Amino acid sequence: QQQVKQSPQSLIVQKGGISIINCAYENTAFDYFPWYQQFPGKGPALLIAIRPDVSEKKEGRFTISFNKSAKQFSLHIMDSQPGDSATYFCAADPFNQAGTALIFGKGTTLSVSS
Amino acid sequence: DAGVTQSPTHLIKTRGQQVTLRCSPKSGHDTVSWYQQALGQGPQFIFQYYEEEERQRGNFPDRFSGHQFPNYSSELNVNALLLGDSALYLCASSPVNKRDQYFGPGTRLLVL
């Protein structure tokens, strides 16, 4: 049972355009939502993370939008660049005093054409 | 400041063998988690270590075991390897009492 559904599977965006990746979840116990960027042959790199008490968080060209009632969150990459071409994963973690155990989406492969 | 390091980078084993993967967390991080990433998939949580104890475990069989040392480094052991264990094994570390996880480059395991 997939607990975090990510779409689209792949995305092609022109240089300078906006890349949008969406994720949805069912488990209302999730309360921490990070996004990761992964280049081929590398480990995932933490981009930005959000908690449900915030509707939007921005870091540089990356913005997370969060809709608690719809149980959806999305990553927006503004002014997309060829160097942003990578696989992006959303993830979620339920509150647990024992620690963080991330549940990942299946990933979105982004290609930014110049 | 060195990030999360893992060794070896690549490994080839045959079915039935045992393997040990190693991880050193970032400086100042006390919690280590292990994930398995199959080709074209997102990482799947195996288990997490804190204060040398397994604190949480995902849906993986007992063939997968681990250890954390007093210096916070960690090992992942897999016994009786199956073809399906072929994957990228990722280690992630977290700062004290924080939820952000920082991943290493992974160990690519191929089981023949």
PDB file of C-alpha atoms in Angstrom:
ATOM      1  CA  GLN A   1       0.000   0.000   0.000  1.00  0.00           C
ATOM      2  CA  GLN A   2       1.573   3.222  -1.183  1.00  0.00           C
ATOM      3  CA  GLN A   3       1.141   5.847   1.509  1.00  0.00           C
ATOM      4  CA  VAL A   4       2.527   8.807  -0.436  1.00  0.00           C
ATOM      5  CA  LYS A   5       1.411   9.223  -4.033  1.00  0.00           C
ATOM      6  CA  GLN A   6       3.617  11.386  -6.229  1.00  0.00           C
ATOM      7  CA  SER A   7       2.893  12.790  -9.677  1.00  0.00           C
ATOM      8  CA  PRO A   8       3.831  13.177 -12.429  1.00  0.00           C
ATOM      9  CA  GLN A   9       6.284  10.343 -12.950  1.00  0.00           C
ATOM     10  CA  SER A  10       8.285  12.497 -15.367  1.00  0.00           C
ATOM     11  CA  LEU A  11       8.291  16.156 -16.309  1.00  0.00           C
ATOM     12  CA  ILE A  12       9.901  18.208 -19.066  1.00  0.00           C
ATOM     13  CA  VAL A  13      10.165  21.961 -18.530  1.00  0.00           C
ATOM     14  CA  GLN A  14      11.739  24.731 -20.584  1.00  0.00           C
ATOM     15  CA  LYS A  15      14.600  26.676 -19.047  1.00  0.00           C
ATOM     16  CA  GLY A  16      13.185  29.549 -17.019  1.00  0.00           C
ATOM     17  CA  GLY A  17       9.825  27.843 -16.551  1.00  0.00           C
ATOM     18  CA  ILE A  18       8.112  26.629 -13.368  1.00  0.00           C
ATOM     19  CA  SER A  19       8.344  22.945 -12.426  1.00  0.00           C
ATOM     20  CA  ILE A  20       5.489  21.630 -10.265  1.00  0.00           C
ATOM     21  CA  ILE A  21       5.484  18.234  -8.570  1.00  0.00           C
ATOM     22  CA  ASN A  22       2.544  17.042  -6.490  1.00  0.00           C
ATOM     23  CA  CYS A  23       2.159  14.587  -3.622  1.00  0.00           C
ATOM     24  CA  ALA A  24      -0.873  13.287  -1.758  1.00  0.00           C
ATOM     25  CA  TYR A  25      -1.213  11.278   1.425  1.00  0.00           C
ATOM     26  CA  GLU A  26      -3.930   9.562   3.465  1.00  0.00           C
ATOM     27  CA  ASN A  27      -2.384   9.095   6.893  1.00  0.00           C
ATOM     28  CA  THR A  28      -3.365  12.080   9.040  1.00  0.00           C
ATOM     29  CA  ALA A  29      -0.615  11.150  11.491  1.00  0.00           C
ATOM     30  CA  PHE A  30       1.971  12.488   9.032  1.00  0.00           C
ATOM     31  CA  ASP A  31       3.332  15.772  10.340  1.00  0.00           C
ATOM     32  CA  TYR A  32       6.682  16.281   8.612  1.00  0.00           C
ATOM     33  CA  PHE A  33       7.050  16.543   4.836  1.00  0.00           C
ATOM     34  CA  PRO A  34      10.519  16.880   3.262  1.00  0.00           C
ATOM     35  CA  TRP A  35      11.526  17.021  -0.383  1.00  0.00           C
ATOM     36  CA  TYR A  36      14.706  15.457  -1.716  1.00  0.00           C
ATOM     37  CA  GLN A  37      16.690  15.891  -4.928  1.00  0.00           C
ATOM     38  CA  GLN A  38      18.703  12.980  -6.282  1.00  0.00           C
ATOM     39  CA  PHE A  39      21.201  13.002  -9.127  1.00  0.00           C
ATOM     40  CA  PRO A  40      22.217   9.733 -10.833  1.00  0.00           C
ATOM     41  CA  GLY A  41      24.696   7.772  -8.748  1.00  0.00           C
ATOM     42  CA  LYS A  42      24.239  10.028  -5.705  1.00  0.00           C
ATOM     43  CA  GLY A  43      22.281   9.903  -2.482  1.00  0.00           C
ATOM     44  CA  PRO A  44      19.162  12.062  -1.998  1.00  0.00           C
ATOM     45  CA  ALA A  45      19.861  15.632  -0.864  1.00  0.00           C
ATOM     46  CA  LEU A  46      17.419  17.403   1.439  1.00  0.00           C
ATOM     47  CA  LEU A  47      15.963  20.440  -0.334  1.00  0.00           C
ATOM     48  CA  ILE A  48      13.263  21.802   1.931  1.00  0.00           C
ATOM     49  CA  ALA A  49      10.810  20.502   4.526  1.00  0.00           C
ATOM     50  CA  ILE A  50       7.453  21.696   5.889  1.00  0.00           C
ATOM     51  CA  ARG A  51       5.122  20.963   8.815  1.00  0.00           C
ATOM     52  CA  PRO A  52       1.278  21.069   8.637  1.00  0.00           C
ATOM     53  CA  ASP A  53       0.988  24.305  10.624  1.00  0.00           C
ATOM     54  CA  VAL A  54       2.497  26.218   7.685  1.00  0.00           C
ATOM     55  CA  SER A  55       0.805  26.586   4.278  1.00  0.00           C
ATOM     56  CA  GLU A  56       3.883  27.635   2.342  1.00  0.00           C
ATOM     57  CA  LYS A  57       7.642  27.642   2.766  1.00  0.00           C
ATOM     58  CA  LYS A  58      10.171  29.148   0.388  1.00  0.00           C
ATOM     59  CA  GLU A  59      13.920  28.648   0.112  1.00  0.00           C
ATOM     60  CA  GLY A  60      15.504  30.335  -2.862  1.00  0.00           C
ATOM     61  CA  ARG A  61      13.842  29.078  -6.048  1.00  0.00           C
ATOM     62  CA  PHE A  62      12.150  26.179  -4.213  1.00  0.00           C
ATOM     63  CA  THR A  63       8.704  26.550  -2.613  1.00  0.00           C
ATOM     64  CA  ILE A  64       6.567  23.964  -0.823  1.00  0.00           C
ATOM     65  CA  SER A  65       2.813  24.552  -0.783  1.00  0.00           C
ATOM     66  CA  PHE A  66       0.810  22.564   1.746  1.00  0.00           C
ATOM     67  CA  ASN A  67      -2.955  21.945   1.801  1.00  0.00           C
ATOM     68  CA  LYS A  68      -3.811  20.164   5.045  1.00  0.00           C
ATOM     69  CA  SER A  69      -7.533  19.732   4.338  1.00  0.00           C
ATOM     70  CA  ALA A  70      -6.845  18.155   0.935  1.00  0.00           C
ATOM     71  CA  LYS A  71      -3.891  16.171   2.310  1.00  0.00           C
ATOM     72  CA  GLN A  72      -1.732  17.366  -0.551  1.00  0.00           C
ATOM     73  CA  PHE A  73       1.570  19.157  -0.868  1.00  0.00           C
ATOM     74  CA  SER A  74       3.617  20.286  -3.823  1.00  0.00           C
ATOM     75  CA  LEU A  75       7.075  21.473  -4.808  1.00  0.00           C
ATOM     76  CA  HIS A  76       7.436  24.461  -7.116  1.00  0.00           C
ATOM     77  CA  ILE A  77      10.800  25.163  -8.748  1.00  0.00           C
ATOM     78  CA  MET A  78      10.851  28.695 -10.102  1.00  0.00           C
ATOM     79  CA  ASP A  79      13.100  29.749 -13.005  1.00  0.00           C
ATOM     80  CA  SER A  80      14.015  26.105 -13.659  1.00  0.00           C
ATOM     81  CA  GLN A  81      17.572  25.547 -14.878  1.00  0.00           C
ATOM     82  CA  PRO A  82      19.247  22.630 -16.699  1.00  0.00           C
ATOM     83  CA  GLY A  83      21.179  21.950 -13.472  1.00  0.00           C
ATOM     84  CA  ASP A  84      17.842  21.198 -11.768  1.00  0.00           C
ATOM     85  CA  SER A  85      17.458  18.106 -13.967  1.00  0.00           C
ATOM     86  CA  ALA A  86      17.263  15.294 -11.421  1.00  0.00           C
ATOM     87  CA  THR A  87      14.814  12.970  -9.694  1.00  0.00           C
ATOM     88  CA  TYR A  88      12.734  14.562  -6.954  1.00  0.00           C
ATOM     89  CA  PHE A  89      11.141  12.660  -4.087  1.00  0.00           C
ATOM     90  CA  CYS A  90       8.522  13.801  -1.641  1.00  0.00           C
ATOM     91  CA  ALA A  91       8.398  12.054   1.711  1.00  0.00           C
ATOM     92  CA  ALA A  92       6.325  12.018   4.871  1.00  0.00           C
ATOM     93  CA  ASP A  93       6.851  10.984   8.469  1.00  0.00           C
ATOM     94  CA  PRO A  94       4.256  10.335  11.187  1.00  0.00           C
ATOM     95  CA  PHE A  95       4.841  11.797  14.585  1.00  0.00           C
ATOM     96  CA  ASN A  96       6.624   9.168  16.626  1.00  0.00           C
ATOM     97  CA  GLN A  97       8.708   9.782  19.688  1.00  0.00           C
ATOM     98  CA  ALA A  98      10.882   6.880  18.587  1.00  0.00           C
ATOM     99  CA  GLY A  99      12.206   8.969  15.708  1.00  0.00           C
ATOM    100  CA  THR A 100      11.849   9.703  11.996  1.00  0.00           C
ATOM    101  CA  ALA A 101      11.098   6.929   9.500  1.00  0.00           C
ATOM    102  CA  LEU A 102      10.496   8.560   6.144  1.00  0.00           C
ATOM    103  CA  ILE A 103       7.986   7.164   3.666  1.00  0.00           C
ATOM    104  CA  PHE A 104       8.925   8.209   0.138  1.00  0.00           C
ATOM    105  CA  GLY A 105       6.931   8.734  -3.021  1.00  0.00           C
ATOM    106  CA  LYS A 106       8.051   6.952  -6.183  1.00  0.00           C
ATOM    107  CA  GLY A 107       9.840   9.989  -7.550  1.00  0.00           C
ATOM    108  CA  THR A 108       9.549  12.453 -10.434  1.00  0.00           C
ATOM    109  CA  THR A 109      12.239  12.686 -13.084  1.00  0.00           C
ATOM    110  CA  LEU A 110      12.614  16.327 -14.100  1.00  0.00           C
ATOM    111  CA  SER A 111      14.314  17.345 -17.331  1.00  0.00           C
ATOM    112  CA  VAL A 112      14.915  21.035 -17.940  1.00  0.00           C
ATOM    113  CA  SER A 113      15.651  21.755 -21.577  1.00  0.00           C
ATOM    114  CA  SER A 114      17.825  24.655 -22.610  1.00  0.00           C
TER     115      SER A 114
ATOM    116  CA  ASP B   1      32.682  19.426   7.549  1.00  0.00           C
ATOM    117  CA  ALA B   2      32.426  15.924   6.071  1.00  0.00           C
ATOM    118  CA  GLY B   3      28.976  14.711   5.223  1.00  0.00           C
ATOM    119  CA  VAL B   4      27.646  11.203   5.683  1.00  0.00           C
ATOM    120  CA  THR B   5      30.135   8.680   4.357  1.00  0.00           C
ATOM    121  CA  GLN B   6      29.491   5.081   3.348  1.00  0.00           C
ATOM    122  CA  SER B   7      31.693   2.169   2.395  1.00  0.00           C
ATOM    123  CA  PRO B   8      32.174   0.381   0.152  1.00  0.00           C
ATOM    124  CA  THR B   9      30.754   2.261  -2.840  1.00  0.00           C
ATOM    125  CA  HIS B  10      30.040  -0.910  -4.802  1.00  0.00           C
ATOM    126  CA  LEU B  11      29.807  -4.560  -3.892  1.00  0.00           C
ATOM    127  CA  ILE B  12      29.113  -7.776  -5.782  1.00  0.00           C
ATOM    128  CA  LYS B  13      27.982 -10.886  -3.889  1.00  0.00           C
ATOM    129  CA  THR B  14      26.404 -14.205  -4.754  1.00  0.00           C
ATOM    130  CA  ARG B  15      23.129 -15.620  -3.437  1.00  0.00           C
ATOM    131  CA  GLY B  16      23.355 -17.006   0.088  1.00  0.00           C
ATOM    132  CA  GLN B  17      26.350 -14.890   1.080  1.00  0.00           C
ATOM    133  CA  GLN B  18      26.421 -12.303   3.834  1.00  0.00           C
ATOM    134  CA  VAL B  19      27.341  -8.623   3.486  1.00  0.00           C
ATOM    135  CA  THR B  20      28.262  -5.774   5.854  1.00  0.00           C
ATOM    136  CA  LEU B  21      27.866  -2.141   4.880  1.00  0.00           C
ATOM    137  CA  ARG B  22      29.285   0.749   6.881  1.00  0.00           C
ATOM    138  CA  CYS B  23      28.223   4.313   7.576  1.00  0.00           C
ATOM    139  CA  SER B  24      29.737   7.299   9.361  1.00  0.00           C
ATOM    140  CA  PRO B  25      27.269  10.078  10.223  1.00  0.00           C
ATOM    141  CA  LYS B  26      27.811  13.784   9.908  1.00  0.00           C
ATOM    142  CA  SER B  27      29.631  15.425  12.794  1.00  0.00           C
ATOM    143  CA  GLY B  28      27.166  16.263  15.555  1.00  0.00           C
ATOM    144  CA  HIS B  29      24.582  13.706  14.413  1.00  0.00           C
ATOM    145  CA  ASP B  30      23.644  10.909  16.784  1.00  0.00           C
ATOM    146  CA  THR B  31      20.934   9.030  14.884  1.00  0.00           C
ATOM    147  CA  VAL B  32      21.518   6.775  11.883  1.00  0.00           C
ATOM    148  CA  SER B  33      18.847   5.344   9.599  1.00  0.00           C
ATOM    149  CA  TRP B  34      19.210   2.834   6.775  1.00  0.00           C
ATOM    150  CA  TYR B  35      17.152   2.739   3.587  1.00  0.00           C
ATOM    151  CA  GLN B  36      16.996   0.416   0.577  1.00  0.00           C
ATOM    152  CA  GLN B  37      16.436   1.989  -2.835  1.00  0.00           C
ATOM    153  CA  ALA B  38      15.575  -0.325  -5.691  1.00  0.00           C
ATOM    154  CA  LEU B  39      16.197   0.925  -9.219  1.00  0.00           C
ATOM    155  CA  GLY B  40      13.602   3.502 -10.234  1.00  0.00           C
ATOM    156  CA  GLN B  41      11.946   3.560  -6.810  1.00  0.00           C
ATOM    157  CA  GLY B  42      11.967   5.760  -3.743  1.00  0.00           C
ATOM    158  CA  PRO B  43      14.021   4.708  -0.697  1.00  0.00           C
ATOM    159  CA  GLN B  44      12.369   2.289   1.756  1.00  0.00           C
ATOM    160  CA  PHE B  45      13.065   2.537   5.481  1.00  0.00           C
ATOM    161  CA  ILE B  46      14.884  -0.464   6.946  1.00  0.00           C
ATOM    162  CA  PHE B  47      15.659   0.609  10.526  1.00  0.00           C
ATOM    163  CA  GLN B  48      17.029   3.371  12.706  1.00  0.00           C
ATOM    164  CA  TYR B  49      19.658   3.369  15.438  1.00  0.00           C
ATOM    165  CA  TYR B  50      19.971   5.746  18.363  1.00  0.00           C
ATOM    166  CA  GLU B  51      22.130   5.333  21.453  1.00  0.00           C
ATOM    167  CA  GLU B  52      23.338   1.987  20.058  1.00  0.00           C
ATOM    168  CA  GLU B  53      19.808   0.566  20.048  1.00  0.00           C
ATOM    169  CA  GLU B  54      17.436  -0.217  17.176  1.00  0.00           C
ATOM    170  CA  ARG B  55      14.705   2.351  17.722  1.00  0.00           C
ATOM    171  CA  GLN B  56      12.414   1.748  14.765  1.00  0.00           C
ATOM    172  CA  ARG B  57      12.157  -0.919  12.096  1.00  0.00           C
ATOM    173  CA  GLY B  58      10.448  -1.001   8.717  1.00  0.00           C
ATOM    174  CA  ASN B  59       8.961  -3.999   6.950  1.00  0.00           C
ATOM    175  CA  PHE B  60      12.170  -5.938   6.373  1.00  0.00           C
ATOM    176  CA  PRO B  61      12.947  -9.538   7.393  1.00  0.00           C
ATOM    177  CA  ASP B  62      15.282 -10.516  10.217  1.00  0.00           C
ATOM    178  CA  ARG B  63      17.997 -11.211   7.619  1.00  0.00           C
ATOM    179  CA  PHE B  64      18.571  -7.467   7.857  1.00  0.00           C
ATOM    180  CA  SER B  65      20.310  -6.474  11.072  1.00  0.00           C
ATOM    181  CA  GLY B  66      22.398  -3.587  12.226  1.00  0.00           C
ATOM    182  CA  HIS B  67      24.595  -2.111  14.839  1.00  0.00           C
ATOM    183  CA  GLN B  68      25.572   1.322  16.093  1.00  0.00           C
ATOM    184  CA  PHE B  69      28.899   1.987  17.751  1.00  0.00           C
ATOM    185  CA  PRO B  70      29.692   4.446  20.575  1.00  0.00           C
ATOM    186  CA  ASN B  71      31.081   6.924  18.003  1.00  0.00           C
ATOM    187  CA  TYR B  72      27.612   6.858  16.289  1.00  0.00           C
ATOM    188  CA  SER B  73      28.864   5.024  13.186  1.00  0.00           C
ATOM    189  CA  SER B  74      26.722   2.128  12.046  1.00  0.00           C
ATOM    190  CA  GLU B  75      26.743  -1.143  10.150  1.00  0.00           C
ATOM    191  CA  LEU B  76      24.043  -2.856   8.133  1.00  0.00           C
ATOM    192  CA  ASN B  77      24.307  -6.638   7.835  1.00  0.00           C
ATOM    193  CA  VAL B  78      22.333  -8.733   5.398  1.00  0.00           C
ATOM    194  CA  ASN B  79      22.424 -12.528   5.681  1.00  0.00           C
ATOM    195  CA  ALA B  80      21.438 -15.199   3.150  1.00  0.00           C
ATOM    196  CA  LEU B  81      21.433 -12.737   0.263  1.00  0.00           C
ATOM    197  CA  LEU B  82      18.700 -13.004  -2.349  1.00  0.00           C
ATOM    198  CA  LEU B  83      18.714 -11.659  -5.913  1.00  0.00           C
ATOM    199  CA  GLY B  84      16.037  -9.200  -4.797  1.00  0.00           C
ATOM    200  CA  ASP B  85      18.415  -7.633  -2.293  1.00  0.00           C
ATOM    201  CA  SER B  86      20.242  -5.968  -5.188  1.00  0.00           C
ATOM    202  CA  ALA B  87      19.749  -2.246  -4.575  1.00  0.00           C
ATOM    203  CA  LEU B  88      21.342   1.004  -3.463  1.00  0.00           C
ATOM    204  CA  TYR B  89      21.659   1.015   0.328  1.00  0.00           C
ATOM    205  CA  LEU B  90      21.501   4.469   1.802  1.00  0.00           C
ATOM    206  CA  CYS B  91      22.504   5.663   5.224  1.00  0.00           C
ATOM    207  CA  ALA B  92      21.049   8.864   6.643  1.00  0.00           C
ATOM    208  CA  SER B  93      22.002  10.705   9.793  1.00  0.00           C
ATOM    209  CA  SER B  94      20.057  13.198  11.887  1.00  0.00           C
ATOM    210  CA  PRO B  95      21.135  15.868  14.348  1.00  0.00           C
ATOM    211  CA  VAL B  96      20.237  15.491  18.006  1.00  0.00           C
ATOM    212  CA  ASN B  97      16.455  15.830  18.471  1.00  0.00           C
ATOM    213  CA  LYS B  98      15.901  16.947  14.847  1.00  0.00           C
ATOM    214  CA  ARG B  99      13.895  15.259  12.111  1.00  0.00           C
ATOM    215  CA  ASP B 100      15.899  16.364   9.062  1.00  0.00           C
ATOM    216  CA  GLN B 101      17.766  13.395   7.602  1.00  0.00           C
ATOM    217  CA  TYR B 102      20.925  13.769   5.537  1.00  0.00           C
ATOM    218  CA  PHE B 103      21.864  10.958   3.190  1.00  0.00           C
ATOM    219  CA  GLY B 104      25.191   9.514   2.203  1.00  0.00           C
ATOM    220  CA  PRO B 105      26.088   8.505  -1.364  1.00  0.00           C
ATOM    221  CA  GLY B 106      25.010   4.924  -0.821  1.00  0.00           C
ATOM    222  CA  THR B 107      26.463   1.479  -1.417  1.00  0.00           C
ATOM    223  CA  ARG B 108      25.423  -0.230  -4.631  1.00  0.00           C
ATOM    224  CA  LEU B 109      24.939  -3.959  -3.920  1.00  0.00           C
ATOM    225  CA  LEU B 110      24.594  -6.457  -6.741  1.00  0.00           C
ATOM    226  CA  VAL B 111      23.621 -10.028  -5.872  1.00  0.00           C
ATOM    227  CA  LEU B 112      24.313 -12.613  -8.576  1.00  0.00           C
TER     228      LEU B 112
END
